Coordinates of C-alpha atoms in Angstrom, one line a residue:
X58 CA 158.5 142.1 105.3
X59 CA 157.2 143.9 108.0
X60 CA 153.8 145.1 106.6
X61 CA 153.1 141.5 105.6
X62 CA 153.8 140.1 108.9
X63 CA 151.6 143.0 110.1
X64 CA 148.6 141.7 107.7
X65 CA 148.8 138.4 108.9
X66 CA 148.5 139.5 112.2
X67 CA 145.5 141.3 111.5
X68 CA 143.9 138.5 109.6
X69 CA 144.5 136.3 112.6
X70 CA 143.0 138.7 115.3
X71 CA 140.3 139.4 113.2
X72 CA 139.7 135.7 112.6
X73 CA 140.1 135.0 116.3
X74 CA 137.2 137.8 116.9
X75 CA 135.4 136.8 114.2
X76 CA 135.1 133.2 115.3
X77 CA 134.4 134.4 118.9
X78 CA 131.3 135.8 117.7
X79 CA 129.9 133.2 115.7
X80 CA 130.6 130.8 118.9
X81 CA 128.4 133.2 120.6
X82 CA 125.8 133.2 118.3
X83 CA 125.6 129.2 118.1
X84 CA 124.9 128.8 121.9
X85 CA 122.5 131.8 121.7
X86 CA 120.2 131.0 119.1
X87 CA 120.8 127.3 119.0
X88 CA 117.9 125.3 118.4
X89 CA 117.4 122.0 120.9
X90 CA 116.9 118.9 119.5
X91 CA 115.0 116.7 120.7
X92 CA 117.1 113.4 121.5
X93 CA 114.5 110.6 120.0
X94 CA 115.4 112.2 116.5
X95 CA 119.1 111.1 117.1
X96 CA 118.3 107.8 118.7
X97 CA 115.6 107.5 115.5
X98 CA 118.5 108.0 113.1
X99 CA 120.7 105.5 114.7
X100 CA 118.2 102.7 113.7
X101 CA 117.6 103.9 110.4
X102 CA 119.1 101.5 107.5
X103 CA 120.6 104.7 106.2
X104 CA 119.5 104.2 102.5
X105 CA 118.3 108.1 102.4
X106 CA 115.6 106.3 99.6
X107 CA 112.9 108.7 100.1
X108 CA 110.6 105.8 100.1
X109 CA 109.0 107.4 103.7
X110 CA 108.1 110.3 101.9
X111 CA 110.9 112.5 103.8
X112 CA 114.3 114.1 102.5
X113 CA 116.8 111.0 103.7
X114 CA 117.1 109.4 106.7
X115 CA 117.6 112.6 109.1
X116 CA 114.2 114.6 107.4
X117 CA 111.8 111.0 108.3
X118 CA 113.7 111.2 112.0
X119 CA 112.7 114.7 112.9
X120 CA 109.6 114.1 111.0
X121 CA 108.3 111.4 113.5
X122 CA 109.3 112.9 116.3
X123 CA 107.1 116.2 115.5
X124 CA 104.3 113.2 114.8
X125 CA 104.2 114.0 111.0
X126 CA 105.2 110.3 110.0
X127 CA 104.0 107.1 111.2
X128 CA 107.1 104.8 112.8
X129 CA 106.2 102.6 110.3
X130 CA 107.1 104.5 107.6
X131 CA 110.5 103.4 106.3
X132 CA 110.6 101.0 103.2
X133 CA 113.9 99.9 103.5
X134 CA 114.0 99.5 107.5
X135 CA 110.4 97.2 107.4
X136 CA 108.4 95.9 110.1
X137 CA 112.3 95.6 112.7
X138 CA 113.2 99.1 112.2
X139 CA 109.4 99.9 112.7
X140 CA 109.2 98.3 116.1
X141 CA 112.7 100.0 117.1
X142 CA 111.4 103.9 116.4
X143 CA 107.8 102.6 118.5
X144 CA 110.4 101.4 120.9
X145 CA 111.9 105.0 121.1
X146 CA 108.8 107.0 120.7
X147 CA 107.0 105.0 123.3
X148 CA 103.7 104.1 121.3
X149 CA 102.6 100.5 119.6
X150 CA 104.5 99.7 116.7
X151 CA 101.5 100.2 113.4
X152 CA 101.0 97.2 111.6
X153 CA 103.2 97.5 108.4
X154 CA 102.4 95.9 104.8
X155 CA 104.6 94.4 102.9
X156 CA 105.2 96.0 99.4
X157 CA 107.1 95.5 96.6
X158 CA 107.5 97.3 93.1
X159 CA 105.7 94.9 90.1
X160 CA 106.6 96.0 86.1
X161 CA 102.8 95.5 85.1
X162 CA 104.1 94.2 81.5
X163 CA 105.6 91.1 80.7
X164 CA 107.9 91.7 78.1
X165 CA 105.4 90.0 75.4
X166 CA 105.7 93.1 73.1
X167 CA 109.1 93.1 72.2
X168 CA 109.1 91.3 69.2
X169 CA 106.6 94.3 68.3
X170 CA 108.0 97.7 66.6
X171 CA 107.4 100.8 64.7
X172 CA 110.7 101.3 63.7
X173 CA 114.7 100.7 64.4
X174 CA 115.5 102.7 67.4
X175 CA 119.4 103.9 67.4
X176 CA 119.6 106.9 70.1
X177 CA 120.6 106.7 73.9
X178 CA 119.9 103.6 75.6
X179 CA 117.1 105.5 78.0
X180 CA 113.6 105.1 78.4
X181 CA 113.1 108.7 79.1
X182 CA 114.5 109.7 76.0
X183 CA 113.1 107.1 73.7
X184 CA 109.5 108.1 75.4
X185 CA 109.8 111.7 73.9
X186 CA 109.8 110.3 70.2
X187 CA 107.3 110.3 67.9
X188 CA 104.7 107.3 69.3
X189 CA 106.4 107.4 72.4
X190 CA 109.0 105.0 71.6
X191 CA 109.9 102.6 68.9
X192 CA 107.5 99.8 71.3
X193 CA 104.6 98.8 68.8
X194 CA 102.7 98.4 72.2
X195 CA 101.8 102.1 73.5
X196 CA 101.8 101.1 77.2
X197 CA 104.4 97.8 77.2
X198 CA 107.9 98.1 79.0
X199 CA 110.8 100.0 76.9
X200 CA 113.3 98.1 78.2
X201 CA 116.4 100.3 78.6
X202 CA 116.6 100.8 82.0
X203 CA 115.9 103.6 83.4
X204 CA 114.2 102.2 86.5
X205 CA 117.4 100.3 86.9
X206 CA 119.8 103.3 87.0
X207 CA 117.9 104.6 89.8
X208 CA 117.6 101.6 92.0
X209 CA 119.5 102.2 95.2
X210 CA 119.2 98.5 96.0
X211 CA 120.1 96.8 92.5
X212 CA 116.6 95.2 93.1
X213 CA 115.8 95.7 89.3
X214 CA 117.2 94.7 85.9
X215 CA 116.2 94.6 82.4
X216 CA 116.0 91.0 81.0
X217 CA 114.9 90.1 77.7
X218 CA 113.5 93.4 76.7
X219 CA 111.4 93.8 80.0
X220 CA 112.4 95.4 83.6
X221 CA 112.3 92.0 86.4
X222 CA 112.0 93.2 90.0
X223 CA 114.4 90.6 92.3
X224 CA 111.7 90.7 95.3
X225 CA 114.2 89.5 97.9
X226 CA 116.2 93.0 97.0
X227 CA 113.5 95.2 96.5
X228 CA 112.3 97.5 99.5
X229 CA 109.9 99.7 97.9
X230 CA 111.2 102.8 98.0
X231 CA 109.8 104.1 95.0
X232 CA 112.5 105.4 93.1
X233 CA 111.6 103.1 90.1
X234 CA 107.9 103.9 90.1
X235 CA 108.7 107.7 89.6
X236 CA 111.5 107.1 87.2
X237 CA 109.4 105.1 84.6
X238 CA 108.4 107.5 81.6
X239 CA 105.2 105.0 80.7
X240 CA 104.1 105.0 84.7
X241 CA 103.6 101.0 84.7
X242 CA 105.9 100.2 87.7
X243 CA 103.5 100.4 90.8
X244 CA 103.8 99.3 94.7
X245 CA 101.8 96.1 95.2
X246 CA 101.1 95.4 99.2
X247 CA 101.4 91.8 99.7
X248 CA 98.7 91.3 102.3
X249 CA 97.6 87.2 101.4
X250 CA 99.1 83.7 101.4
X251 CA 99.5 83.9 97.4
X252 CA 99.8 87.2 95.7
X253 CA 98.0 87.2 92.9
X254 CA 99.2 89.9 89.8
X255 CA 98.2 91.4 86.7
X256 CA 101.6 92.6 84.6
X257 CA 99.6 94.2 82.0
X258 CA 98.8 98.3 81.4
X259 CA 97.7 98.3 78.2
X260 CA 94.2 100.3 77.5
X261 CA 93.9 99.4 73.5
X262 CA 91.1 97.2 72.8
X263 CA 91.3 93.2 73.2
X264 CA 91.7 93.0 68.7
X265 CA 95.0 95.9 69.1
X266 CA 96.3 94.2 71.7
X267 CA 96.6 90.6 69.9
X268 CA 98.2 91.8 67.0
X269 CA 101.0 93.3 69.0
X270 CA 101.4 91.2 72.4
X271 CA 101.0 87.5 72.6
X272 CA 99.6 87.5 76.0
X273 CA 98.2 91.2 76.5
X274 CA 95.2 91.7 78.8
X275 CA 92.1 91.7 76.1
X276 CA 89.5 93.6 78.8
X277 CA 87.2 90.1 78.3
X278 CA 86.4 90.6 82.0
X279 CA 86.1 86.5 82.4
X280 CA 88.6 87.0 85.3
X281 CA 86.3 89.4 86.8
X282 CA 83.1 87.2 86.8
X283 CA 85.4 84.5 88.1
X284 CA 86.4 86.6 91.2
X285 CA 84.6 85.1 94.1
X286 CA 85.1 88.4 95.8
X287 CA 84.8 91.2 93.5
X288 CA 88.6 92.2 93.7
X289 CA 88.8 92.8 89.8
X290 CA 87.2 95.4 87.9
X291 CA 87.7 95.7 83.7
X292 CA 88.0 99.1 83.1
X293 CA 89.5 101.0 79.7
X294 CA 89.9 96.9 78.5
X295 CA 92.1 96.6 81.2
X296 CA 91.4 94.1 84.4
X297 CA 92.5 95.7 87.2
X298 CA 93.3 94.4 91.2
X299 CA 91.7 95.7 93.8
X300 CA 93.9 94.4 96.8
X301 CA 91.5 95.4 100.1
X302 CA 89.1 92.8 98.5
X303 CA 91.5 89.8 97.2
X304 CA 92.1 86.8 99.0
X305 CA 94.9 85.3 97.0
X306 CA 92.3 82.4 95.9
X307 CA 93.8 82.6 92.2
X308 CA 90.5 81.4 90.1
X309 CA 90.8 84.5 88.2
X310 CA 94.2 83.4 86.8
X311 CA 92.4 80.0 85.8
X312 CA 90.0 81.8 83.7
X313 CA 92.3 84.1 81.8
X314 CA 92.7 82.9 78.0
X315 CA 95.9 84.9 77.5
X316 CA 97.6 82.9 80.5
X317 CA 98.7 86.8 81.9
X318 CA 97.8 86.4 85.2
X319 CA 100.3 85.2 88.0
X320 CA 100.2 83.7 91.1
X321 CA 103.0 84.4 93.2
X322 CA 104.5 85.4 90.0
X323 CA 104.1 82.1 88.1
X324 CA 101.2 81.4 85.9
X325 CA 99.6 78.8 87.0
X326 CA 98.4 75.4 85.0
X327 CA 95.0 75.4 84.2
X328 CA 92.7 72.8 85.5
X329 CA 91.3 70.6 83.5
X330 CA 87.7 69.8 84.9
X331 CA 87.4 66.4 85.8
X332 CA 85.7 63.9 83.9
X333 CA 82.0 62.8 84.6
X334 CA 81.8 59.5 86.5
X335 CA 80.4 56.7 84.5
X336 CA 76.8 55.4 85.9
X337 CA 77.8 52.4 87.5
X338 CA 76.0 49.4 85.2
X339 CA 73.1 48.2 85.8
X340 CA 72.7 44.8 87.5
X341 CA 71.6 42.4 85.1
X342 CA 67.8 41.5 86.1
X343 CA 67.2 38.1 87.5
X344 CA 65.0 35.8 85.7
X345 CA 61.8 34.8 87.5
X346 CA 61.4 32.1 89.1
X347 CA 59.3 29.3 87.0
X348 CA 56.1 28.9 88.7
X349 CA 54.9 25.9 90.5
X350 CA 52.6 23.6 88.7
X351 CA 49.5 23.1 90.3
X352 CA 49.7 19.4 91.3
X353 CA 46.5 17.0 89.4
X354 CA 43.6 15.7 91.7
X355 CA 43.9 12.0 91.2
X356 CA 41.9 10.4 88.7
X357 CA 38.2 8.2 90.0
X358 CA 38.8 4.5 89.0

C-alpha cells in the first residue's frame, strides 16, 4: 500500500513539474497574434467551405491580415461580411461579384444509355466504368449525386436524372465544382440585369449529339453571329460564354434551334417577326372633269 501511494506521489510531482515547464515554454516562445485575425473570425459565417481558397474560417482570417487574401474573399459571407473585414482592416471594401455554381447540362440525356447500371449510387464510381458511365452522352450529368453529398449548404439536388442548383441557397463555395467526376459544374459571376446560360458541355459533333440529347448544343454557332457583342465563341462544337463581354441582351437564346439557351434560367419564347404592313390602298383616281364646250358664234341672218 505504501509503495503505490509513493508512485502516485511521484507521478503527481512530476506532473506538477512537468506542467510548470511547458507553462514556461508557452509564454516564452509564444507567438502574438495579431488581434484583426480574431475580430476577422468573429464576422466570419463560420461555414469553414474553403470557397476563399483558405483551410476554414481561421486559415482566410490570418490569411488577410498577412494581405494574402482580398476581404472580399469569402463565398458564403458575400458583399456584408466583405464590408465588415474592410471595416476591421481599415481599407475600402473590393467590389465583390456575385457567383453561383450552374450544372452546364440539362438533364436531356437521360433517356439515353449504354447499358443498365446496378453498382453504388455515385457518380465517382460510375465515372470509372467502361465509357465513363452507363450515360449514352459522354459529357451529360450522371445524376447520382455526388455534388449533393458534398454541399455544405443543401444548395443542390438531383431532380429527374440531372443535378438543379437552388440559387437562393447556393454561395459558391466550390465544393460541388471539384466533386463532379465529368467537371461540368462551374462558378458563373452574375454581373448583368439577366444572366444569360449555356447548360451544355458536350464536345461531340452537332449529328452525335441529336441522336442522344433532345436539346444538346449542336456547335451551329447561329448564337454566336447573333451576339451583338461577341460574348460567345463555338469552339470543339460547343458555344461557349464569355462573361467580361455579355450584356445580358438574350438574342443569342432567340437564335438557338435546340431551345438550350436560358435566360435567367428560363428559356425564353421565341419571337415571331412581325408581319409586313400592308401598302395602304391606293385612292381610287378621280375622273376628269368633262371639258367645257366651246360656246357657237351666232349664226348671220
Amino acid at each position: 500500500m505504501t509503495k503505490v501511494i509513493l508512485c502516485f506521489a511521484i507521478l503527481l510531482v512530476m506532473g506538477a513539474v512537468f506542467g510548470a515547464i511547458l507553462a514556461f515554454a508557452a509564454k516564452v516562445f509564444a507567438v502574438e497574434k495579431d488581434p484583426r485575425e480574431e475580430a476577422i473570425a468573429e464576422c466570419l459565417p463560420g461555414a469553414n467551405c474553403g470557397g476563399c481558397g483558405f483551410p476554414g474560417c481561421s486559415g482566410y482570417a490570418a490569411a488577410v491580415v498577412a494581405g494574402k487574401a482580398a476581404t472580399n474573399n469569402c463565398a458564403a459571407g458575400g458583399a456584408e461580411v466583405a464590408a465588415k473585414i474592410a471595416e476591421i482592416m481599415g481599407v475600402a471594401a473590393g467590389e465583390s461579384v456575385k457567383k453561383i455554381a450552374a450544372v452546364r447540362c440539362t438533364g436531356c440525356g437521360a433517356d439515353h444509355t449504354k447499358y443498365n447500371y446496378q453498382g453504388v449510387h455515385d457518380c465517382l464510381a460510375a465515372s470509372r466504368l467502361a465509357g465513363g458511365g452507363p450515360l449514352a452522352c459522354d459529357f451529360g450529368c450522371l445524376g447520382m449525386g455526388t455534388c449533393e453529398q458534398v454541399c455544405p449548404f443543401d444548395a443542390i439536388h438531383v431532380k429527374n436524372g440531372v443535378a438543379v442548383v437552388d440559387e437562393e441557397k447556393c454561395k459558391a463555395c466550390s465544393k460541388c465544382v471539384d466533386a463532379c467526376p465529368r467537371h461540368l459544374i462551374a462558378l458563373e459571376p452574375y454581373k448583368t440585369k439577366k444572366h444569360v446560360a449555356i447548360p451544355c458541355s458536350s464536345k461531340a459533333k452537332g449529328p452525335v449529339v441529336t441522336k442522344i440529347c433532345t436539346n444538346g448544343c449542336i456547335g451551329c454557332s447561329l448564337c454566336a453571329k447573333a451576339c451583338p457583342k461577341e460574348a460567345i465563341v463555338v469552339e470543339n462544337f460547343l458555344a461557349k460564354i464569355d462573361y467580361d463581354k455579355c450584356v445580358g441582351c438574350g438574342l443569342c437564346a432567340q437564335k438557338c434551334p435546340r431551345h438550350l439557351i436560358t435566360v435567367d434560367g428560363v428559356v425564353p419564347e421565341v419571337k415571331k417577326p412581325a408581319a409586313p404592313k400592308a401598302a395602304p390602298a391606293a385612292a381610287p383616281k378621280a375622273e376628269p372633269a368633262p371639258a367645257a364646250k366651246a360656246e357657237e358664234p351666232p349664226k348671220a341672218e
